[in-house]
Structure formats: C-alpha cells, structure tokens
Coordinates of N, CA, C and O in Angstrom, one line a residue:
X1 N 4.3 3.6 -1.3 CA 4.4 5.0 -1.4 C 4.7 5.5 0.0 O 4.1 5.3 1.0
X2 N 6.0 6.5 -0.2 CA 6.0 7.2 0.9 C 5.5 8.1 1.4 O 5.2 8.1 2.6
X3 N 5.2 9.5 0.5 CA 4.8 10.4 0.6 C 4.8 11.1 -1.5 O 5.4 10.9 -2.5
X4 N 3.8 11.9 -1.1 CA 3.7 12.6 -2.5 C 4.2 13.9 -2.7 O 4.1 14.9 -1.9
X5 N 4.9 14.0 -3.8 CA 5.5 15.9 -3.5 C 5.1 16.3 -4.9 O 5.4 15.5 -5.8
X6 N 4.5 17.5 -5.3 CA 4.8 18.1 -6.8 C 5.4 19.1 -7.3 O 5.1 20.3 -7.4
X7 N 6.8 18.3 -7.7 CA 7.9 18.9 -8.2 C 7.5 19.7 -9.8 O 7.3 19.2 -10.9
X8 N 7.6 20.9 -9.4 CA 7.0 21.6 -10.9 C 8.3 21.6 -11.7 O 8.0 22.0 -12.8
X9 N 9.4 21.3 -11.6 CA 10.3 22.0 -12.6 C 12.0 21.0 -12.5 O 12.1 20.4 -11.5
X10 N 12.6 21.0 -13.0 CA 13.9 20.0 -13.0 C 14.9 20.4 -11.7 O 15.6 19.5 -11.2
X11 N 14.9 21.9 -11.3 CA 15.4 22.0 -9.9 C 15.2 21.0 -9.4 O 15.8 20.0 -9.3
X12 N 13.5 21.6 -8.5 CA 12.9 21.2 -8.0 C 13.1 19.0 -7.8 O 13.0 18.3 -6.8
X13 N 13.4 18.6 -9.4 CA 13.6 17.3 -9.4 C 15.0 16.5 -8.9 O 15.2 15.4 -8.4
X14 N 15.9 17.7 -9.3 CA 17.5 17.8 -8.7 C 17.6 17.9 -7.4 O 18.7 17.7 -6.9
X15 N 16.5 18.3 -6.7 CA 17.3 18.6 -5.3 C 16.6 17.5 -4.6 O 17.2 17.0 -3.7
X16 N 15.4 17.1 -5.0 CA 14.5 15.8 -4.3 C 15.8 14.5 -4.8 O 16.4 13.8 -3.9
X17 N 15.9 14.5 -5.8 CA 17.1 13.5 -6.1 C 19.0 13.3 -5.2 O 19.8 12.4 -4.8
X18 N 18.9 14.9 -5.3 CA 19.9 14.9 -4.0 C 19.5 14.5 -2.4 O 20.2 13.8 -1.8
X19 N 18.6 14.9 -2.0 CA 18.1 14.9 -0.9 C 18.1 13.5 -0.7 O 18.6 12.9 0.3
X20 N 17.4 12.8 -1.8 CA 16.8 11.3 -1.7 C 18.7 10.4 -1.7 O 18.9 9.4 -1.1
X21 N 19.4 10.9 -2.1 CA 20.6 9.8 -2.0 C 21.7 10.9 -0.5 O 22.8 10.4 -0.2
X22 N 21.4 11.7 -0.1 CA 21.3 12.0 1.0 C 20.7 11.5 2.4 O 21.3 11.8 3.5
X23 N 19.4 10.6 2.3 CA 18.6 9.9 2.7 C 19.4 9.0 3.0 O 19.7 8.8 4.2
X24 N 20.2 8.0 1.7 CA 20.7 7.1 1.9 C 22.0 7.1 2.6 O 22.4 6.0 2.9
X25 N 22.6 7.8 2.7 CA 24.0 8.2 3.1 C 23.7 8.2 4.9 O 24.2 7.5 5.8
X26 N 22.8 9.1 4.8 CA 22.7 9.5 6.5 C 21.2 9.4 7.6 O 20.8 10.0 8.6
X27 N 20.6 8.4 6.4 CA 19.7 7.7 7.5 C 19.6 6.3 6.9 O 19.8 5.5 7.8
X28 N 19.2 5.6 5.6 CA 18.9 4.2 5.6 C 20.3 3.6 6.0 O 20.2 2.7 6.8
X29 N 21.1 3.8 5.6 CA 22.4 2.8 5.7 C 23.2 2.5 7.0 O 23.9 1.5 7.4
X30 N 22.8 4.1 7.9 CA 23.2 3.9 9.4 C 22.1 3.4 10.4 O 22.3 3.2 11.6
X31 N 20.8 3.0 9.8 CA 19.7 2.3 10.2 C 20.3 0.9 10.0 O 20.5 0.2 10.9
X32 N 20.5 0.6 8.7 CA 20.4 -0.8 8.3 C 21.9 -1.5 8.8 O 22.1 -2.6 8.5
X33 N 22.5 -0.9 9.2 CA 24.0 -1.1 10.0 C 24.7 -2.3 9.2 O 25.3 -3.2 9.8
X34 N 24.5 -2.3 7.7 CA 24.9 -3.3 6.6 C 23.7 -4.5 6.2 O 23.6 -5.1 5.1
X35 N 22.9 -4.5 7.5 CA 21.8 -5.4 7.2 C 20.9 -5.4 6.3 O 20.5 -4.3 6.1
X36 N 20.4 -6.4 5.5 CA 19.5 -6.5 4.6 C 17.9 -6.4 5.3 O 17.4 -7.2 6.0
X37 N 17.4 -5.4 5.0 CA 15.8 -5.3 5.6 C 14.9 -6.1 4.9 O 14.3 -5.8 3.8
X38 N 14.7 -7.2 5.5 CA 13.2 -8.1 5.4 C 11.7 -7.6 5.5 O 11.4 -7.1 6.5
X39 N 11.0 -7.7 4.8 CA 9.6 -6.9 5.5 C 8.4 -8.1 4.8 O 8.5 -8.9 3.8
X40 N 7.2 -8.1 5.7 CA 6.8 -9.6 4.4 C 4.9 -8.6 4.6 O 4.6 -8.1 5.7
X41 N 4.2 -8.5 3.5 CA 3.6 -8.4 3.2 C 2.3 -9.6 3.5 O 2.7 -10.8 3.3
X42 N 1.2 -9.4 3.8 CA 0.4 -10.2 4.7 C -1.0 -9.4 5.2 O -0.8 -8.6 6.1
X43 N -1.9 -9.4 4.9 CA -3.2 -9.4 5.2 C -4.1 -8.4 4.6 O -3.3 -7.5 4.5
X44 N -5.1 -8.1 4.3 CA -5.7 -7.0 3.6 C -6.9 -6.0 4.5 O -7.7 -6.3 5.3
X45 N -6.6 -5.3 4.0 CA -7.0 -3.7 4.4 C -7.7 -2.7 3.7 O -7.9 -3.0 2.5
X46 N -8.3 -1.6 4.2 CA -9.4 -0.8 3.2 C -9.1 0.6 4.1 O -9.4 0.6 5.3
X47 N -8.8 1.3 3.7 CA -8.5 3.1 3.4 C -9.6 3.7 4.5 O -9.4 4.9 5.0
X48 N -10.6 3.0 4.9 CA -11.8 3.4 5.2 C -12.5 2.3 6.0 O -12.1 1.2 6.1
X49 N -13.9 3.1 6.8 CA -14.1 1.9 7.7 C -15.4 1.0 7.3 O -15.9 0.1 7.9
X50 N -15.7 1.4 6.3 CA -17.0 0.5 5.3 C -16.5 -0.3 4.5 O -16.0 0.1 3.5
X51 N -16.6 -1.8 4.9 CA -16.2 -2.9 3.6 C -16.9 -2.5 2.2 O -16.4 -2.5 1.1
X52 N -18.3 -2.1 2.7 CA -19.2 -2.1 1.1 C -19.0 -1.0 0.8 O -20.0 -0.7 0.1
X53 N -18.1 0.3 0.9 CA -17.7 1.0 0.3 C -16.5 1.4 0.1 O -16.0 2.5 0.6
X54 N -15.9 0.8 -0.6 CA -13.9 0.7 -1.1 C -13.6 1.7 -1.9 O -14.5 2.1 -2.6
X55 N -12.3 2.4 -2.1 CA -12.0 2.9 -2.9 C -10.1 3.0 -2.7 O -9.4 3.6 -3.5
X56 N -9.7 2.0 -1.5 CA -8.9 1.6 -1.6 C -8.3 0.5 -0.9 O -8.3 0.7 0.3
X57 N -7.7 -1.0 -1.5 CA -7.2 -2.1 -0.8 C -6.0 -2.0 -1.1 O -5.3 -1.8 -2.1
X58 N -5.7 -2.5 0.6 CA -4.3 -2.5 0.6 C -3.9 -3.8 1.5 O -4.7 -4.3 2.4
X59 N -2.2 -4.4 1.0 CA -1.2 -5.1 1.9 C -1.0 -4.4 2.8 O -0.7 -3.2 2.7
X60 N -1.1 -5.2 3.9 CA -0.3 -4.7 5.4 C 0.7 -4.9 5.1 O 1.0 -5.8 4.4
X61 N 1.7 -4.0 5.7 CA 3.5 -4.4 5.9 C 3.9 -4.7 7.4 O 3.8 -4.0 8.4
X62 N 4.5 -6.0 7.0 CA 5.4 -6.0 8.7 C 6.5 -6.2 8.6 O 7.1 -6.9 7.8
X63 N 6.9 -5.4 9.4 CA 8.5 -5.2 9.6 C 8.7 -5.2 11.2 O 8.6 -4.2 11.9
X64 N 9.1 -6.7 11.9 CA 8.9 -6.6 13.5 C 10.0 -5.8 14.1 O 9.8 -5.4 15.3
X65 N 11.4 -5.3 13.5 CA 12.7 -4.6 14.0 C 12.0 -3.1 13.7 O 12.9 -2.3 13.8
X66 N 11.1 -2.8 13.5 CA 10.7 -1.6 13.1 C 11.9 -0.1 12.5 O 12.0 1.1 12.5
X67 N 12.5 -1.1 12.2 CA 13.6 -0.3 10.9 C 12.7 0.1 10.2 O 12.3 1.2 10.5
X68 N 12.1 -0.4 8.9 CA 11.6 0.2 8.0 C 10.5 1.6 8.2 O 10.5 2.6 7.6
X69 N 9.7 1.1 9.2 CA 9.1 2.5 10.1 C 9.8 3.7 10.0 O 9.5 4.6 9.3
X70 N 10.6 3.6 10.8 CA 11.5 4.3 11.3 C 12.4 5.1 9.9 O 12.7 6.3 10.0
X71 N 12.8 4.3 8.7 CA 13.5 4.8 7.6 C 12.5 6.2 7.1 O 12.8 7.4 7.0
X72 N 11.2 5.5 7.0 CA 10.3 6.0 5.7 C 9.9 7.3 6.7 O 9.4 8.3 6.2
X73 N 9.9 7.3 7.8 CA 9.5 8.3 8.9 C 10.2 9.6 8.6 O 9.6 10.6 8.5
X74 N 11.8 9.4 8.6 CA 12.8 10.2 8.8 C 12.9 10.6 7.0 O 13.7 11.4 6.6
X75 N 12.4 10.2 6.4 CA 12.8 10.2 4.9 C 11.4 11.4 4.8 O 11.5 12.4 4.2
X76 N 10.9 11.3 5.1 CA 9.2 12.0 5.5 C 9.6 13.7 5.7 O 9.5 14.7 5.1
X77 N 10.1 13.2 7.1 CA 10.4 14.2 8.1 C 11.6 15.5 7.1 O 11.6 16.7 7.0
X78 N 12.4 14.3 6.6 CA 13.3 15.5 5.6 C 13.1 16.0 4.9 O 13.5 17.1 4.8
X79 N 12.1 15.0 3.7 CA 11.4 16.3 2.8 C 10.2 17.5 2.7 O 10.1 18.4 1.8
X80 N 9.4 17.0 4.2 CA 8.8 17.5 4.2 C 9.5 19.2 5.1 O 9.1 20.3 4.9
X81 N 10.5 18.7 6.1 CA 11.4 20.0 6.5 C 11.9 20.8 5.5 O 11.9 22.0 5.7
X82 N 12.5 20.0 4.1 CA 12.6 20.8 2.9 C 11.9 22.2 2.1 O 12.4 23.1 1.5
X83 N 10.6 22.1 2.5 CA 9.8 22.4 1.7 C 9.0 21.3 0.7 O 7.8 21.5 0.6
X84 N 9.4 20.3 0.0 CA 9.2 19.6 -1.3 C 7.9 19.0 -1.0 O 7.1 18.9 -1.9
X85 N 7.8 18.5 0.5 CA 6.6 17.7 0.9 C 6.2 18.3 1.9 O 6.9 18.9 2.8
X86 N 4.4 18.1 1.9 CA 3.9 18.5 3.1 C 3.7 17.4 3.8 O 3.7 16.4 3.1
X87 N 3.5 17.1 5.3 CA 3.7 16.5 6.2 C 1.8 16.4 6.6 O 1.1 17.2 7.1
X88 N 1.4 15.0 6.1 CA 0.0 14.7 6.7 C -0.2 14.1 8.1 O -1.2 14.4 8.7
X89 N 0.6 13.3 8.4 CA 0.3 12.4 9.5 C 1.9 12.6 10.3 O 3.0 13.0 9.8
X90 N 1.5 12.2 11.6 CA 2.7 11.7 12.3 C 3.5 10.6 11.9 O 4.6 10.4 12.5
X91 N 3.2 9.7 11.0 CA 3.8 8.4 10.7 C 3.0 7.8 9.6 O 1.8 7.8 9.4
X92 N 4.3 7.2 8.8 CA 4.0 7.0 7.3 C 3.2 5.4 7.4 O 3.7 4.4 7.8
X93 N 1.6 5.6 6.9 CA 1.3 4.2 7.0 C 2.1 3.0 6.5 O 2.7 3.5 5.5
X94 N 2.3 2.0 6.4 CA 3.3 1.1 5.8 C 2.3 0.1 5.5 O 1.7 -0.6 6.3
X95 N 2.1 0.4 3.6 CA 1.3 -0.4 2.9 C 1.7 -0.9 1.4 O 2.8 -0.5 0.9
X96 N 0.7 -1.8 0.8 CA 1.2 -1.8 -0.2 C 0.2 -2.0 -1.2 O -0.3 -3.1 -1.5
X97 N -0.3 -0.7 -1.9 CA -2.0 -0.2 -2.6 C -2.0 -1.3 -3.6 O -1.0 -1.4 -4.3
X98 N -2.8 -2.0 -3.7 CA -3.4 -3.3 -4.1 C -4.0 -3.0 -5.4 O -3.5 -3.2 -6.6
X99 N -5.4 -2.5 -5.1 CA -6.4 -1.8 -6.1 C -7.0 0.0 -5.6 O -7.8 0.1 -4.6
X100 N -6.7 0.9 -6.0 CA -7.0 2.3 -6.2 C -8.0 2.4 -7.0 O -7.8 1.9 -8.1
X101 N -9.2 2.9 -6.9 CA -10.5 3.6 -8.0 C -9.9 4.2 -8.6 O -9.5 3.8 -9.7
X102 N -9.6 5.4 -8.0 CA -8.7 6.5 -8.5 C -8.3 6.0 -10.0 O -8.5 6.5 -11.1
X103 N -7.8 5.0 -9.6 CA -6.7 4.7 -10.9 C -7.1 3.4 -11.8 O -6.4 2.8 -12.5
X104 N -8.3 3.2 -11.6 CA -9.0 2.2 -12.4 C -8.9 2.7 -13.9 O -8.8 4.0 -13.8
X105 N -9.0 2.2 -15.3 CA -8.0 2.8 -16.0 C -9.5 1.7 -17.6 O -9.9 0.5 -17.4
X106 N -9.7 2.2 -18.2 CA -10.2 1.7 -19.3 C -8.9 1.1 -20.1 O -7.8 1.7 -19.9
X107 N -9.0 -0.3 -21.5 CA -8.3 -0.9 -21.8 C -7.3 0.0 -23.1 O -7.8 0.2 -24.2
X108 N -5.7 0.7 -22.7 CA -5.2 1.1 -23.2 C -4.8 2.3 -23.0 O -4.0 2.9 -23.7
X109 N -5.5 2.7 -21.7 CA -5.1 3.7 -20.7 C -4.1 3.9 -20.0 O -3.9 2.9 -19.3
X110 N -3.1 5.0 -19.7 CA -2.2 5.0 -18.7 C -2.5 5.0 -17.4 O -1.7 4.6 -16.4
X111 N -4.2 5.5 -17.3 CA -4.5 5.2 -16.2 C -4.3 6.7 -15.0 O -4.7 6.7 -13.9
X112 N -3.7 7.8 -15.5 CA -3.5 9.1 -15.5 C -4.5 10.3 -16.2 O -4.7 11.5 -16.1
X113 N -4.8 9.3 -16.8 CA -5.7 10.6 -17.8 C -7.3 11.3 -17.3 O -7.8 12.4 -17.4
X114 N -7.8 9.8 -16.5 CA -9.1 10.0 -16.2 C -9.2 10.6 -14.5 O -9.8 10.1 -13.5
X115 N -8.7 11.6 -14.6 CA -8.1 11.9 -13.1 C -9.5 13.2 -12.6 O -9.8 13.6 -11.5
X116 N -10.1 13.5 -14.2 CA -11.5 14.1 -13.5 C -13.1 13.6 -13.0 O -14.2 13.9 -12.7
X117 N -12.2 12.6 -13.1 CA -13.8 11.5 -13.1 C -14.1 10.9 -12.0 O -13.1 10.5 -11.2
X118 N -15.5 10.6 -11.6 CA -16.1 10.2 -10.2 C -14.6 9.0 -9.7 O -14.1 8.2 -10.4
X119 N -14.4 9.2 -8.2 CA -14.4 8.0 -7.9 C -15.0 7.1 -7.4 O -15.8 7.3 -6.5
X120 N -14.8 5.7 -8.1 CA -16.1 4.7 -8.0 C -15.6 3.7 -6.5 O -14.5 3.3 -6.1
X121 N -16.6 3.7 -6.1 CA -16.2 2.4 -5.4 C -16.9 0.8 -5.2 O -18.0 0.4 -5.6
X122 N -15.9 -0.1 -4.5 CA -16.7 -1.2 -4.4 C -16.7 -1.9 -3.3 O -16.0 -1.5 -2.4
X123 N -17.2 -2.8 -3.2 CA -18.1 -3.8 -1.9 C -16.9 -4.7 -1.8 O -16.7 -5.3 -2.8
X124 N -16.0 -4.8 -0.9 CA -14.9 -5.6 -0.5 C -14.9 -6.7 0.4 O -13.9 -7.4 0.5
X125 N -16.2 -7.0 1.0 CA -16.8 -7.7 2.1 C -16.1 -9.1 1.8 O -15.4 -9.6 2.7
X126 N -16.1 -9.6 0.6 CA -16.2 -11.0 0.2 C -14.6 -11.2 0.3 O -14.0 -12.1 0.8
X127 N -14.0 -10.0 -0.4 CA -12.4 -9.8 -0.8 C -11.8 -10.2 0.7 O -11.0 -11.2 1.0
X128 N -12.3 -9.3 1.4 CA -11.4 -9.1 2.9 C -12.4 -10.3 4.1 O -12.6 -10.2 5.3
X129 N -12.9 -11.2 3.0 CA -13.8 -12.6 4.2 C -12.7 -13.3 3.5 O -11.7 -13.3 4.2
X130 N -12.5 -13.9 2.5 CA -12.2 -14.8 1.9 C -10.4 -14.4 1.7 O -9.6 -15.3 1.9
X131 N -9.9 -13.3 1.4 CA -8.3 -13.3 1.3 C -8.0 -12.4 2.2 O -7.0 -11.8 1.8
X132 N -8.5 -11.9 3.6 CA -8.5 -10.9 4.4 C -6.7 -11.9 5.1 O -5.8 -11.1 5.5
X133 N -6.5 -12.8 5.1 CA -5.8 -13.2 5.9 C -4.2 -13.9 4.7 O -3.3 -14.7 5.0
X134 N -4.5 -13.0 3.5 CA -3.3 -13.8 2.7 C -2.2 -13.2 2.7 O -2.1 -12.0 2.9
X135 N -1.1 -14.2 2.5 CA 0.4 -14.0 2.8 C 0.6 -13.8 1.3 O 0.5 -14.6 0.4
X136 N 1.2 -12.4 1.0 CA 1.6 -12.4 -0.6 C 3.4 -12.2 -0.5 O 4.2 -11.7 -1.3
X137 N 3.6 -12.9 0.6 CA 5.3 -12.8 0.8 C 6.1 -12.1 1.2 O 5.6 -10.9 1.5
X138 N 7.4 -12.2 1.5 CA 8.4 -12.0 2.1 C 9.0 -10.8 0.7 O 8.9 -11.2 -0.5
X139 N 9.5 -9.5 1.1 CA 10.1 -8.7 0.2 C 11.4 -8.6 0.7 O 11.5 -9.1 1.8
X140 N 12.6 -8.0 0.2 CA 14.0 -7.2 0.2 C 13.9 -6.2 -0.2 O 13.8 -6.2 -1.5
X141 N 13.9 -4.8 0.4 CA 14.4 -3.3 0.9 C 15.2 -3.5 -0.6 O 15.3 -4.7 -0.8
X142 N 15.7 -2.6 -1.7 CA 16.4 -3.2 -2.6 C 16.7 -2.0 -3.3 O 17.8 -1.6 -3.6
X143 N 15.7 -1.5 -3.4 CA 15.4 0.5 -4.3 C 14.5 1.2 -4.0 O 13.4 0.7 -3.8
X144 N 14.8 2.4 -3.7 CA 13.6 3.3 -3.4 C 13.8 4.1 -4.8 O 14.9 4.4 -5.4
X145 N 12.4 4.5 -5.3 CA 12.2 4.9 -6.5 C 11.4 6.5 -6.3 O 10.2 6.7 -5.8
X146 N 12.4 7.6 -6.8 CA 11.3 9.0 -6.7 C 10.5 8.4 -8.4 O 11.0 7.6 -9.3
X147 N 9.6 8.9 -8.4 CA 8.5 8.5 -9.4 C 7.9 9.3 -9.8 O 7.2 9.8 -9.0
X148 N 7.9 9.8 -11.0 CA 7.1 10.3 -11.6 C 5.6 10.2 -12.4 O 5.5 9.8 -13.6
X149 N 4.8 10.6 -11.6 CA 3.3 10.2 -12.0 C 2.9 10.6 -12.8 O 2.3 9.7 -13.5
X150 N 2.7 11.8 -13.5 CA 2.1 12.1 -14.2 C 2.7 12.5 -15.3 O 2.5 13.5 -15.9
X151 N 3.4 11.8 -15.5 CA 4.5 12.4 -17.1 C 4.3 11.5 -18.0 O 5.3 11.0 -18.5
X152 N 2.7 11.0 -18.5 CA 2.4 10.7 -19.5 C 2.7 9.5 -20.5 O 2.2 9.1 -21.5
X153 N 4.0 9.1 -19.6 CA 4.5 7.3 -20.1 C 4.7 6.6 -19.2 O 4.4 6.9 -18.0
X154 N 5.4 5.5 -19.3 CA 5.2 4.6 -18.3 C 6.6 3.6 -18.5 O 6.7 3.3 -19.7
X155 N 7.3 3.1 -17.7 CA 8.2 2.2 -17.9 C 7.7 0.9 -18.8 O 6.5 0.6 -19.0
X156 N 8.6 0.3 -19.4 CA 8.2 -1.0 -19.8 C 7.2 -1.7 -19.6 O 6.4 -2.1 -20.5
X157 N 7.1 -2.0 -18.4 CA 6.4 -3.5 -17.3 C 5.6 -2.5 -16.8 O 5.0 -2.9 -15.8
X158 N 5.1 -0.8 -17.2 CA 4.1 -0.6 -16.7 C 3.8 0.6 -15.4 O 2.6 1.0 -15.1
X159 N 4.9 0.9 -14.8 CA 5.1 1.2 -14.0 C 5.6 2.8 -14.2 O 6.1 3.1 -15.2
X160 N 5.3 3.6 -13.2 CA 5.7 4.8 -13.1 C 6.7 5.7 -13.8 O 7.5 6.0 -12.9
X161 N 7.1 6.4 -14.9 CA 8.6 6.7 -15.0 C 9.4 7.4 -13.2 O 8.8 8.1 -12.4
X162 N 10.4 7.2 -13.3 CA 11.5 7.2 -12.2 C 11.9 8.1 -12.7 O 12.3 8.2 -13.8
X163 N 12.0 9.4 -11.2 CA 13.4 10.6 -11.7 C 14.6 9.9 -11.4 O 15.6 9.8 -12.0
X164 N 14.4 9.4 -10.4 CA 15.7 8.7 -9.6 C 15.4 7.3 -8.8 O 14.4 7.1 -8.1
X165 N 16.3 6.3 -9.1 CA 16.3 4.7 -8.5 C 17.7 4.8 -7.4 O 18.9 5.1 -7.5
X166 N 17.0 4.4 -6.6 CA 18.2 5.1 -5.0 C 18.2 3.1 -4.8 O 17.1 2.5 -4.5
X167 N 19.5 2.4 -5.1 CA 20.3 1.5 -4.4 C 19.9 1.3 -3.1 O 18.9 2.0 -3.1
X168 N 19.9 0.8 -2.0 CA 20.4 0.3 -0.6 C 21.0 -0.6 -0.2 O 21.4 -0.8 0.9
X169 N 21.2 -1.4 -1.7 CA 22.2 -2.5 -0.9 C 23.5 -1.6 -0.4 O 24.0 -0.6 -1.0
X170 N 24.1 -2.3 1.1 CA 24.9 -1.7 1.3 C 26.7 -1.9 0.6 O 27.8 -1.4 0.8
X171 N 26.2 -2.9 -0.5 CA 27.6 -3.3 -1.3 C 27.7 -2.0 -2.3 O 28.6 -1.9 -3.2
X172 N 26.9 -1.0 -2.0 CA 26.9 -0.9 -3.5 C 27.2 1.0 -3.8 O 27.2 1.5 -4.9

C-alpha cells in the first residue's frame, strides 16, 4: 500500500487513473532508466511498539538503490498535491501487511463488511522470536494497482477489485 484516497465518484476514479499512468510516464520510468526494480522482502514487524499487543504484522521491504523509496514518495507527493490524497507522513513506509485485525474476516466473508467491529488484537512475541528474521523473497516492480476496497467483490484469487493495473515494465 501506498497511500489511501476516497474516490467518491467515477471522475474522481478517472483522474486518479490518469494521474497514476502520469506517474508512470514522468516519474517511475525516468527513475527506473529501463531497469528492472528488485526489492526482496525480509524480516517482520508490528505497527506498534508492544509485541503482546498486535493489530498489525508486517514484511520489511529492501530496496538498497533506494529507487523504490524514492518512486512511491513522489507518487505520494502527487496525489496528495492533487487533492485525491492526504499526506500523513514525510515518507511512505515500505511494507508488506502480512496479517491486519482490521481485516480479520469470518469463513465466507469479504472481509469489508465487519468494518464496525472492535479491533482485536494479538500477542506476536513468539511470531516475531521464531520468524522475526524470515526471508519471504526477492519481488519484480511489475504493476501498480489503484484498488478498490470497498466495492463489495473481489477479484478471483481474492484480491481487491482494481480501477486501474499501471504496467512498468519498460517494454511495454
């Protein structure tokens, strides 16, 4: 995740879609200077500074050319200059959300629905002793996906519906 925006209306989804392949025109591609971006995912993390109270784990991202930084920064920086997004932090954490409470989901759930309900949390101590140091691999930069969260279905395999799937290979 890069940042969150709530697009009320199909404008609003038209212009985040222009903006976003705007993005790619005149910041990922003159970043990635044809290069394919490596980034490898590696060690775990918690939202917060109490192991025994979680409500969210996450993959670290490394990216040592600090390109990818630097992408999701300026991608930040534009929509939030837009209006579409507001701007929380100076710099977009670079993670990759593991397990969310939030989104803990009963069997048959989209997992969106229970969005008034306590968030629970849990004891991570053992999680982040025992896999605090795991390598879940090497990724490829490949698509950036605007996403739509709350629109009540879900791709195939599970996953978000997409307003827009933005390319980066530079062939393409």
């Amino acid at each position: 995740t890069i940042g969150t925006m709530a697009l009320l209306d199909e404008r609003e989804r038209t212009l985040a879609r222009e903006m976003l392949e705007d993005c790619k025109e005149n910041v990922i591609l003159p970043i990635l200077e044809g290069d394919q971006l490596e980034f490898e995912i590696s060690g775990l993390e918690i939202m917060n500074d109490d192991p025994s109270d979680v409500d969210v784990l996450y993959g670290k991202v490394k990216e040592p050319s600090g390109k990818l930084q630097k992408i999701v920064d300026l991608i930040v920086d534009k929509f939030s200059s837009s209006g579409l997004m507001r701007k929380e932090y100076d710099r977009v954490k670079l993670h990759v959300t593991l397990l969310n409470t939030l989104f803990w989901k009963d069997e048959g759930d989209l997992g969106d629905r229970n969005l008034t309900k306590e968030r629970e949390s849990f004891d991570a101590r053992d999680i982040l002793e025992t896999w605090g140091d795991v390598s879940l691999g090497r990724v490829s930069l490949s698509e950036l996906h605007l996403s739509q969260r709350r629109a009540g279905r879900r791709t195939a395999a599970g996953y978000y519906l997409p307003s827009a799937v933005l390319t980066v290979n530079t062939c393409q």
